[in-house]
Coordinates of C-alpha atoms in Angstrom, one line a residue:
M8 CA -0.1 0.0 0.0
M9 CA 1.4 3.4 -1.0
A10 CA 2.1 5.9 1.8
R11 CA 0.0 9.0 1.9
P12 CA 1.7 12.1 0.3
C13 CA 3.9 14.4 2.3
F14 CA 3.7 18.1 1.5
I15 CA 6.8 19.2 3.4
Q16 CA 9.7 19.8 0.9
H17 CA 13.0 18.6 2.3
S18 CA 15.8 16.2 1.3
V19 CA 16.7 12.8 2.7
R20 CA 19.7 14.4 4.4
D21 CA 17.3 16.7 6.1
D22 CA 15.2 13.9 7.3
D23 CA 18.3 12.1 8.8
A24 CA 19.4 15.3 10.5
A25 CA 15.9 15.9 11.9
A26 CA 15.7 12.3 13.1
E27 CA 19.1 12.5 14.8
S28 CA 18.2 15.7 16.6
L29 CA 14.9 14.1 17.7
N30 CA 16.8 11.1 19.0
M31 CA 19.1 13.4 21.0
A32 CA 16.4 15.4 22.4
R33 CA 14.3 12.3 23.5
P34 CA 16.7 9.4 24.0
Q35 CA 14.4 7.4 26.3
D36 CA 11.3 7.7 24.0
N37 CA 13.1 6.8 20.7
P38 CA 16.5 5.2 21.2
P39 CA 18.7 4.3 18.2
T40 CA 17.5 1.2 16.4
H41 CA 20.9 -0.3 15.9
Q42 CA 21.6 -0.3 19.6
N43 CA 18.3 -2.2 20.4
T44 CA 19.1 -4.6 17.6
T45 CA 22.4 -5.5 19.1
E46 CA 20.9 -5.9 22.6
S47 CA 18.2 -8.1 21.3
G48 CA 20.7 -10.2 19.4
R49 CA 22.5 -10.9 22.6
K50 CA 19.3 -11.7 24.6
P51 CA 19.0 -15.5 25.2
I52 CA 16.1 -17.4 24.0
T53 CA 13.5 -17.6 26.7
A54 CA 12.0 -20.8 28.0
C55 CA 8.6 -19.5 27.0
L56 CA 9.6 -19.2 23.4
L57 CA 11.2 -22.6 23.4
N58 CA 8.2 -24.2 24.9
A59 CA 5.9 -22.6 22.4
A60 CA 8.0 -23.7 19.4
F61 CA 8.4 -27.3 20.7
F62 CA 4.9 -28.0 22.0
G63 CA 3.3 -26.2 19.2
A64 CA 5.3 -28.3 16.6
L65 CA 4.8 -31.5 18.7
G66 CA 1.1 -31.5 18.2
S67 CA 1.4 -30.3 14.6
S68 CA 4.3 -30.9 12.2
Y69 CA 5.4 -33.9 14.4
L70 CA 2.1 -35.6 13.5
Y71 CA 2.5 -34.8 9.9
G72 CA 5.9 -36.3 9.7
Y73 CA 4.7 -39.3 11.7
N74 CA 1.9 -40.0 9.2
L75 CA 4.2 -39.7 6.3
S76 CA 6.1 -42.9 7.4
V77 CA 3.8 -44.8 9.7
V78 CA 1.7 -46.5 6.9
N79 CA 4.9 -48.2 5.4
A80 CA 5.6 -50.8 8.1
P81 CA 2.0 -52.1 8.5
A82 CA 1.0 -52.1 4.9
L83 CA 0.9 -55.9 4.4
H84 CA -1.0 -56.4 7.7
I85 CA -3.6 -53.7 6.8
K86 CA -4.1 -55.4 3.4
V87 CA -4.7 -58.7 5.3
F88 CA -7.2 -57.0 7.4
Y89 CA -9.0 -55.6 4.3
N90 CA -9.2 -59.1 2.9
T91 CA -10.4 -60.6 6.2
T92 CA -13.2 -57.9 6.5
W93 CA -14.2 -58.5 2.8
M94 CA -14.6 -62.3 3.4
E95 CA -16.7 -61.8 6.4
R96 CA -18.9 -59.3 4.6
Y97 CA -19.3 -60.8 1.2
G98 CA -18.3 -64.4 1.7
E99 CA -15.5 -64.4 -1.0
P100 CA -11.8 -63.2 -1.0
I101 CA -11.2 -59.7 -2.1
K102 CA -9.8 -59.2 -5.6
E103 CA -6.2 -58.2 -5.9
E104 CA -7.1 -55.0 -7.9
T105 CA -9.7 -54.1 -5.2
V106 CA -7.3 -54.4 -2.3
T107 CA -4.8 -52.4 -4.3
F108 CA -7.4 -49.7 -4.9
L109 CA -8.5 -49.6 -1.3
W110 CA -4.8 -49.2 -0.1
S111 CA -4.1 -46.6 -2.6
I112 CA -7.1 -44.5 -1.3
T113 CA -6.0 -45.1 2.3
V114 CA -2.5 -43.7 1.5
S115 CA -3.4 -40.8 -0.9
I116 CA -6.6 -39.5 0.9
F117 CA -4.2 -38.1 3.4
A118 CA -3.2 -35.4 0.9
I119 CA -6.8 -34.8 0.0
G120 CA -7.5 -34.1 3.7
G121 CA -4.4 -31.8 3.8
L122 CA -5.8 -29.8 0.8
L123 CA -9.1 -29.4 2.6
G124 CA -7.4 -28.2 5.8
A125 CA -5.3 -25.7 3.8
L126 CA -8.4 -24.3 2.1
F127 CA -10.3 -23.3 5.2
V128 CA -7.4 -22.6 7.6
S129 CA -7.5 -18.8 7.0
V130 CA -11.1 -18.7 8.4
L131 CA -10.0 -20.5 11.6
L132 CA -6.9 -18.2 11.9
R133 CA -9.0 -15.1 11.6
I134 CA -11.6 -16.3 14.1
L135 CA -9.5 -18.3 16.6
G136 CA -6.2 -16.8 16.2
R137 CA -2.9 -18.8 15.8
K138 CA -2.9 -20.5 19.2
G139 CA -6.7 -21.1 19.2
T140 CA -6.4 -22.8 15.7
L141 CA -3.6 -25.1 16.9
L142 CA -5.6 -26.1 20.0
L143 CA -8.8 -26.8 18.0
N144 CA -6.7 -28.8 15.5
N145 CA -5.8 -31.4 18.2
V146 CA -9.4 -32.4 18.2
F147 CA -9.1 -33.7 14.6
A148 CA -5.9 -35.6 15.6
V149 CA -7.7 -37.4 18.5
I150 CA -10.6 -38.3 16.4
A151 CA -8.4 -39.6 13.6
A152 CA -6.4 -41.6 16.1
L153 CA -9.6 -43.3 17.4
L154 CA -10.9 -44.1 14.0
L155 CA -7.6 -45.5 12.8
S156 CA -6.8 -47.6 15.9
L157 CA -10.4 -49.0 16.4
G158 CA -11.0 -49.8 12.7
E159 CA -9.9 -53.4 13.1
T160 CA -12.0 -54.0 16.2
A161 CA -15.0 -52.6 14.4
K162 CA -14.2 -54.6 11.3
S163 CA -14.5 -51.5 9.2
F164 CA -11.7 -50.5 6.7
E165 CA -13.9 -47.4 6.0
M166 CA -12.9 -46.1 9.5
L167 CA -9.2 -46.3 8.4
I168 CA -9.9 -44.4 5.3
I169 CA -11.9 -41.7 7.0
G170 CA -9.3 -41.5 9.8
R171 CA -6.6 -40.9 7.2
L172 CA -8.7 -38.2 5.7
I173 CA -9.2 -36.4 9.1
M174 CA -5.5 -36.8 9.9
G175 CA -4.8 -35.1 6.6
L176 CA -7.2 -32.3 7.5
D177 CA -5.2 -31.9 10.8
S178 CA -1.9 -31.7 8.9
G179 CA -3.2 -29.2 6.4
V180 CA -4.3 -26.8 9.1
A181 CA -1.2 -27.4 11.1
L182 CA 1.3 -26.7 8.3
S183 CA -0.2 -23.3 8.0
A184 CA -1.1 -22.3 11.5
L185 CA 2.1 -23.4 13.1
P186 CA 4.7 -21.7 10.8
M187 CA 2.6 -18.4 11.1
Y188 CA 2.6 -18.7 14.9
L189 CA 6.3 -19.4 15.1
G190 CA 7.1 -16.6 12.7
E191 CA 5.0 -14.0 14.6
I192 CA 6.2 -14.8 18.2
S193 CA 10.0 -14.9 17.4
P194 CA 12.3 -11.9 17.5
R195 CA 13.8 -11.4 14.1
H196 CA 17.5 -12.4 15.1
V197 CA 16.2 -16.1 15.9
R198 CA 13.1 -16.2 13.6
G199 CA 14.8 -18.8 11.3
L200 CA 15.9 -20.9 14.2
I201 CA 12.5 -21.0 15.9
G202 CA 10.9 -21.5 12.5
Q203 CA 13.0 -24.6 11.9
F204 CA 11.3 -26.4 14.8
N205 CA 8.6 -27.1 12.2
S206 CA 11.1 -28.9 10.0
I207 CA 12.9 -30.6 12.9
L208 CA 9.7 -32.0 14.4
I209 CA 8.6 -33.2 10.9
C210 CA 11.7 -35.2 10.6
L211 CA 11.5 -36.5 14.1
G212 CA 7.9 -37.6 13.4
V213 CA 9.1 -39.5 10.3
F214 CA 11.9 -41.1 12.4
T215 CA 9.4 -42.1 15.2
G216 CA 7.0 -43.7 12.7
Q217 CA 9.8 -45.8 11.2
A218 CA 11.1 -46.8 14.7
L219 CA 7.8 -47.8 16.1
G220 CA 7.1 -49.7 12.9
L221 CA 10.0 -52.1 13.4
P222 CA 8.8 -55.8 13.7
E223 CA 10.3 -55.9 17.3
L224 CA 8.0 -53.0 18.3
L225 CA 4.6 -52.3 16.8
G226 CA 5.1 -53.5 13.2
Q227 CA 3.6 -56.9 14.0
G228 CA 0.3 -58.1 12.7
S229 CA -1.4 -58.0 16.2
R230 CA 0.0 -54.6 17.1
W231 CA -0.2 -52.3 13.9
N232 CA -3.5 -50.5 15.4
F233 CA -1.3 -49.2 18.3
L234 CA 0.8 -47.4 15.7
F235 CA -2.2 -45.3 15.0
A236 CA -3.3 -45.0 18.6
F237 CA 0.0 -43.3 19.4
M238 CA -1.0 -40.3 17.4
A239 CA -3.3 -39.1 20.2
F240 CA -0.4 -38.8 22.7
P241 CA 1.3 -35.7 21.1
A242 CA -2.1 -34.1 20.5
V243 CA -3.2 -34.5 24.1
L244 CA 0.2 -33.3 25.3
Q245 CA -0.1 -30.1 23.3
L246 CA -3.7 -29.7 24.6
C247 CA -2.2 -29.7 28.1
V248 CA 0.5 -27.1 27.6
L249 CA -0.3 -24.7 24.8
P250 CA -3.2 -23.0 26.7
F251 CA -0.6 -21.7 29.2
L252 CA 1.5 -20.1 26.5
P253 CA 0.7 -16.6 25.0
E254 CA -1.0 -16.0 21.7
S255 CA 0.8 -14.3 18.9
P256 CA 1.4 -10.6 20.0
R257 CA 1.2 -9.4 16.4
Y258 CA -2.2 -11.0 16.0
L259 CA -3.4 -9.5 19.3
L260 CA -2.1 -6.0 18.5
M261 CA -2.9 -5.7 14.7
E262 CA -6.1 -7.8 14.5
R263 CA -7.6 -7.8 18.0
K264 CA -6.4 -4.3 18.8
D265 CA -5.4 -5.7 22.3
E266 CA -2.3 -3.7 23.1
A267 CA -2.2 -4.8 26.7
G268 CA -2.4 -8.5 25.7
A269 CA 0.3 -8.0 23.0
E270 CA 2.6 -6.3 25.5
R271 CA 2.2 -9.1 28.0
A272 CA 2.8 -11.7 25.2
F273 CA 6.0 -9.8 24.0
Q274 CA 7.3 -9.6 27.6
R275 CA 6.9 -13.4 28.1
F276 CA 8.4 -14.4 24.9
L277 CA 11.3 -12.0 25.0
G278 CA 11.9 -12.2 28.7
K279 CA 12.1 -8.5 29.4
E280 CA 9.8 -5.7 30.7
D281 CA 10.5 -3.0 28.1
V282 CA 9.0 -4.1 24.8
S283 CA 8.3 -0.7 23.5
Q284 CA 10.5 -1.2 20.5
E285 CA 8.8 -4.4 19.4
L286 CA 5.4 -2.8 19.9
E287 CA 6.5 0.3 17.8
E288 CA 7.7 -2.0 15.0
V289 CA 4.3 -3.6 14.8
R290 CA 2.5 -0.2 14.9
R291 CA 4.7 0.9 12.0
E292 CA 3.8 -2.1 10.0
A293 CA 0.1 -1.4 10.7
Q294 CA 0.6 2.2 9.7
T295 CA 2.0 1.3 6.3
Q296 CA -1.1 -0.9 5.7
G297 CA -3.5 1.8 6.6
N298 CA -6.6 0.6 8.4
L299 CA -5.6 -3.1 8.7
Q300 CA -8.0 -5.4 7.0
I301 CA -7.3 -9.1 6.3
V302 CA -7.5 -9.6 2.5
S303 CA -9.0 -12.5 0.7
V304 CA -7.2 -15.0 -1.5
L305 CA -8.7 -13.2 -4.6
Q306 CA -7.5 -9.8 -3.3
L307 CA -4.0 -11.2 -2.7
I308 CA -3.8 -12.7 -6.2
R309 CA -4.8 -9.4 -7.7
S310 CA -2.6 -7.1 -5.5
P311 CA 0.5 -5.9 -7.5
A312 CA 2.2 -5.0 -4.3
V313 CA 2.9 -8.6 -3.4
R314 CA 2.9 -10.1 -6.9
W315 CA 6.5 -11.5 -6.8
Q316 CA 6.2 -12.6 -3.2
L317 CA 3.4 -14.7 -4.2
I318 CA 5.1 -16.2 -7.3
T319 CA 8.2 -17.0 -5.1
I320 CA 6.1 -18.8 -2.5
I321 CA 4.2 -20.7 -5.2
I322 CA 7.4 -21.8 -6.9
T323 CA 9.2 -22.6 -3.6
M324 CA 6.4 -24.6 -2.2
A325 CA 5.9 -26.5 -5.4
C326 CA 9.6 -27.4 -5.5
Y327 CA 9.4 -28.4 -1.8
Q328 CA 7.0 -31.3 -2.8
L329 CA 8.0 -31.9 -6.5
C330 CA 11.8 -32.1 -5.7
G331 CA 11.3 -35.9 -5.2
L332 CA 11.8 -36.5 -1.4
N333 CA 8.2 -37.6 -0.9
A334 CA 8.8 -40.3 -3.6
I335 CA 11.6 -41.5 -1.2
W336 CA 9.4 -41.2 1.8
Y337 CA 6.5 -43.0 0.3
Y338 CA 8.4 -45.6 -1.6
T339 CA 11.7 -46.1 0.3
N340 CA 11.2 -49.9 0.6
G341 CA 10.6 -50.4 -3.1
I342 CA 13.6 -48.2 -4.0
L343 CA 15.9 -50.1 -1.7
R344 CA 14.6 -53.4 -3.1
E345 CA 15.3 -52.2 -6.5
A346 CA 18.7 -51.2 -5.3
G347 CA 19.4 -54.8 -4.3
F348 CA 19.0 -54.8 -0.5
D349 CA 17.7 -57.9 1.3
A350 CA 14.1 -57.5 2.4
N351 CA 14.9 -58.4 6.0
I352 CA 17.2 -55.4 6.6
I353 CA 15.2 -52.8 4.7
P354 CA 13.3 -51.6 7.8
Y355 CA 16.5 -50.9 9.7
I356 CA 18.0 -49.1 6.5
T357 CA 14.8 -47.0 6.4
L358 CA 15.3 -46.2 10.0
S359 CA 18.7 -44.7 9.2
T360 CA 17.2 -42.3 6.7
G361 CA 14.9 -40.9 9.3
A362 CA 17.9 -40.4 11.7
I363 CA 19.8 -38.6 9.0
E364 CA 17.1 -36.2 8.1
T365 CA 16.5 -35.3 11.8
L366 CA 20.2 -34.5 12.2
A367 CA 20.3 -32.5 9.1
A368 CA 17.2 -30.5 10.1
I369 CA 18.8 -29.8 13.6
I370 CA 22.1 -28.6 12.0
S371 CA 20.1 -26.4 9.6
G372 CA 18.3 -24.8 12.5
L373 CA 21.7 -24.0 14.2
V374 CA 23.2 -22.4 11.2
I375 CA 20.3 -20.7 9.5
E376 CA 20.8 -17.4 11.2
R377 CA 24.4 -17.3 10.1
L378 CA 24.0 -18.6 6.6
G379 CA 20.6 -17.2 5.7
R380 CA 17.5 -18.7 4.0
K381 CA 18.6 -18.2 0.5
L382 CA 21.9 -19.9 0.6
L383 CA 20.6 -23.0 2.4
L384 CA 17.7 -23.3 -0.1
I385 CA 19.9 -23.0 -3.1
F386 CA 22.4 -25.4 -1.6
G387 CA 19.8 -27.9 -0.7
F388 CA 18.2 -28.0 -4.1
S389 CA 21.4 -27.9 -6.0
A390 CA 22.8 -30.8 -3.9
M391 CA 19.7 -32.8 -4.4
A392 CA 20.1 -32.4 -8.2
V393 CA 23.6 -33.7 -8.1
F394 CA 22.9 -36.7 -6.1
F395 CA 19.6 -37.6 -7.8
S396 CA 21.7 -37.6 -11.0
L397 CA 24.3 -39.9 -9.4
L398 CA 21.4 -42.2 -8.0
T399 CA 20.2 -42.5 -11.5
V400 CA 23.6 -43.7 -12.7
F401 CA 24.0 -46.1 -9.8
L402 CA 20.6 -47.6 -10.2
T403 CA 21.2 -48.0 -13.9
F404 CA 24.5 -50.0 -13.4
Q405 CA 23.6 -51.7 -10.1
D406 CA 23.9 -55.2 -11.6
S407 CA 27.4 -54.5 -12.8
A408 CA 29.0 -54.7 -9.3
S409 CA 28.1 -56.0 -5.9
W410 CA 29.0 -52.7 -4.2
M411 CA 26.8 -50.5 -6.6
P412 CA 23.7 -50.7 -4.4
Y413 CA 25.6 -49.3 -1.4
L414 CA 26.5 -46.2 -3.5
S415 CA 22.7 -45.9 -4.3
Y416 CA 22.0 -46.0 -0.5
V417 CA 24.6 -43.4 0.1
C418 CA 23.0 -41.1 -2.5
I419 CA 19.6 -41.6 -0.9
L420 CA 21.0 -40.5 2.5
I421 CA 22.7 -37.4 1.0
V422 CA 19.5 -36.4 -0.9
I423 CA 17.6 -36.6 2.2
A424 CA 20.2 -34.6 4.3
S425 CA 20.3 -32.0 1.4
F426 CA 16.5 -31.6 1.6
C427 CA 16.4 -31.2 5.3
S428 CA 19.3 -28.7 5.3
G429 CA 17.1 -26.1 3.6
P430 CA 14.1 -27.0 1.4
G431 CA 12.6 -29.1 4.2
G432 CA 11.6 -26.2 6.5
I433 CA 12.5 -22.8 4.9
P434 CA 9.5 -22.6 2.4
F435 CA 7.2 -22.5 5.5
I436 CA 9.4 -19.8 7.2
L437 CA 9.4 -17.7 3.9
T438 CA 5.7 -17.9 3.6
G439 CA 5.4 -16.0 7.0
E440 CA 8.3 -13.6 6.3
L441 CA 7.5 -12.4 2.7
F442 CA 4.0 -11.1 3.6
E443 CA 2.8 -8.6 6.1
Q444 CA 0.0 -9.2 8.5
S445 CA -3.0 -8.4 6.3
Y446 CA -1.8 -10.8 3.6
R447 CA -0.4 -13.6 5.7
P448 CA -3.6 -15.9 6.2
A449 CA -4.4 -15.8 2.5
A450 CA -0.7 -16.4 1.6
F451 CA -0.6 -19.5 3.8
M452 CA -3.9 -20.7 2.2
I453 CA -2.3 -20.5 -1.2
A454 CA 1.0 -21.9 -0.2
G455 CA -0.9 -24.9 1.5
T456 CA -3.0 -25.5 -1.6
V457 CA 0.1 -25.7 -3.8
N458 CA 1.8 -27.9 -1.2
W459 CA -0.9 -30.5 -0.9
L460 CA -1.7 -30.6 -4.6
S461 CA 1.9 -31.2 -5.3
N462 CA 2.0 -33.9 -2.6
F463 CA -0.9 -35.6 -4.1
A464 CA 0.6 -35.4 -7.6
V465 CA 3.9 -37.0 -6.5
G466 CA 2.1 -39.9 -4.6
L467 CA -0.2 -40.5 -7.5
L468 CA 2.2 -40.1 -10.6
F469 CA 5.5 -41.4 -9.3
P470 CA 4.7 -45.0 -9.6
F471 CA 3.7 -44.6 -13.2
I472 CA 6.8 -42.4 -13.9
Q473 CA 9.0 -45.0 -12.4
E474 CA 7.3 -47.7 -14.4
R475 CA 7.8 -45.9 -17.7
L476 CA 11.3 -44.4 -17.0
G477 CA 12.8 -47.0 -14.7
S478 CA 16.0 -45.8 -13.2
Y479 CA 15.6 -42.5 -15.1
A480 CA 12.7 -41.5 -13.1
F481 CA 14.7 -39.3 -10.7
L482 CA 15.8 -37.1 -13.7
V483 CA 12.4 -35.5 -13.5
F484 CA 13.3 -34.3 -10.0
V485 CA 16.6 -33.1 -11.1
A486 CA 15.0 -30.7 -13.4
V487 CA 12.7 -29.4 -10.7
C488 CA 15.6 -28.9 -8.3
V489 CA 17.7 -27.1 -10.9
T490 CA 14.8 -24.9 -11.9
G491 CA 14.1 -24.0 -8.3
S492 CA 17.7 -23.2 -7.5
I493 CA 18.0 -20.8 -10.6
Y494 CA 14.7 -19.0 -9.7
L495 CA 15.7 -18.5 -6.1
F496 CA 19.2 -17.2 -6.9
I497 CA 17.7 -14.5 -9.3
V498 CA 14.6 -13.5 -7.4
L499 CA 14.7 -14.2 -3.7
P500 CA 16.3 -11.6 -1.4
E501 CA 17.9 -12.6 1.8
T502 CA 15.4 -12.3 4.7
K503 CA 17.5 -13.1 7.9
N504 CA 17.5 -10.5 10.7
K505 CA 15.0 -8.3 8.7
T506 CA 11.6 -6.8 9.8
F507 CA 8.6 -7.8 7.8
M508 CA 8.5 -4.2 6.5
D509 CA 12.2 -4.4 5.3
I510 CA 11.4 -7.6 3.5
S511 CA 8.4 -6.0 1.8
K512 CA 10.6 -3.1 0.7
S513 CA 13.1 -5.3 -0.7
F514 CA 10.4 -6.6 -3.2
A515 CA 9.1 -3.0 -4.0
K516 CA 11.5 -2.5 -7.1
I517 CA 10.6 -5.9 -8.8
N518 CA 6.8 -5.3 -8.0
K519 CA 7.3 -1.8 -9.4
I520 CA 5.7 -0.3 -6.2
P521 CA 7.4 2.8 -4.7
P522 CA 8.6 2.1 -1.2
P523 CA 7.5 4.3 1.7
S524 CA 9.1 7.7 1.5
P525 CA 11.5 8.9 4.2
C526 CA 9.0 11.7 5.0
H527 CA 6.4 9.1 5.8
D528 CA 8.7 7.6 8.4
M529 CA 9.4 11.1 9.9
E530 CA 5.6 11.6 10.3
L531 CA 5.3 8.4 12.3
T532 CA 8.2 9.6 14.6
L533 CA 6.8 13.1 15.1
C534 CA 3.4 11.7 15.9
M535 CA 4.9 10.1 19.1
T536 CA 4.6 13.1 21.4
P537 CA 4.7 12.8 25.2
D538 CA 1.1 13.8 25.5
A539 CA 0.0 11.1 23.1
K540 CA 1.8 8.4 25.3
D541 CA -0.2 9.5 28.2
K542 CA -3.6 9.0 26.6
D543 CA -5.8 6.0 27.1
Q544 CA -4.5 2.7 25.4
N545 CA -7.6 2.5 23.0
V546 CA -7.2 6.1 21.8
K547 CA -3.6 5.4 21.3
M548 CA -4.2 2.3 19.2
E549 CA -6.8 4.3 17.0
S550 CA -4.1 6.9 16.2
Y551 CA -1.9 4.2 14.8
L552 CA -4.4 1.8 13.3

């Protein structure tokens, strides 16, 4: 949104001099920004912020990751259950194509549920807020866990299919609400680190699903329903902890107009009493957006001010799913069998892939504030392209030497580590960073829709691509990774340690939208008179919003 015109004629140098003199006159009211940035950078991460990140992700992205891998181990036992149930109902064995069809629906309907969740998450976010949406979402997880775990007892394979649909709905809501919550509660100097909790818990969920699915644990014919019952545990744990943690202060201030609540939330998340700078930053963002009004998806698509942000998120999120890692997650066992590994050791090899991706996600979270989002994304996609190419070569010549399958296995591990080093979590962080408050719910809805449509496409089409192209199937993902790397190198600015307003300004030139003028910032500063600070809180908010 363009700033309102300023009729005072002066240069940028005059603005700087005036601002400097104003800071000297009132050092307590308007301290220099760079000093506060340095101080906040040294401020340790509070327990409140870590608890919000961990427990928020535990009942959200952790369950998403768990459901990506949990269906692999009990697949044969569930198909036996389908056959037994069919025999009891209709008095004849189920046809092979019918059981394949039912199993395909059971697996793929998870993505359909995710798409549905992404489509209506913006309504929940607007009504319930970020934390309220996460809390409500646990109800879906508990219902899904009950349906999936009790389906065998009730002799109903329909309960498994519906349970997977509802679990997908839960994941669709979670993958939009959680990154938005984490991005809005984090100080900018650790926004990437806190945002990576989403990716770390996804990987940990995948690893847990693989571990519990081992034959020695719950991967047996008599125990597979407990694999699904486990899903209720993280959801209930989040329900017990999250109500005692604050709501997003940006949501409280900008959408609920609750300045007192926002101040308390900032104080708890940041661990300090004086949060005037953080409150002022949010007010400035609200001022640039005029009278804040949450835009619809159609308004977001039509807005020229965020056109390239939207294109960037669509391409990044599509590459997140189409880069090929879901093909490895869904079809790891088949890929390893094709690589020549014995069926008895495949579950343990699969477990190692989950451990590698969890470790890579943790390392990425530790270095993201030093290396930045752009570098990690480009490195991740580029490395995936290189090792997908090598995997194609090794699979093609796997019969030529006994050690060739081991090289294929190493390539799979490096592809997974490369994905989790950047592409596995940063697209969700960017969706929150590239858009200001009024655009954010609609942006997450579009990003979620692209995410789940791409997820469904990979799960549906990869078996046919693999059947047609054989070992050359992964070259399709090489093309996606290379395209994503080139686009991000050309278009994406670095967003680490920047305010949401600064990030929006960095897109102003490519969007052909003039950035806010210096005189507009001066107007905001001059509006902060001592008298105005003594007024009632509601009157103060009206002057800014």
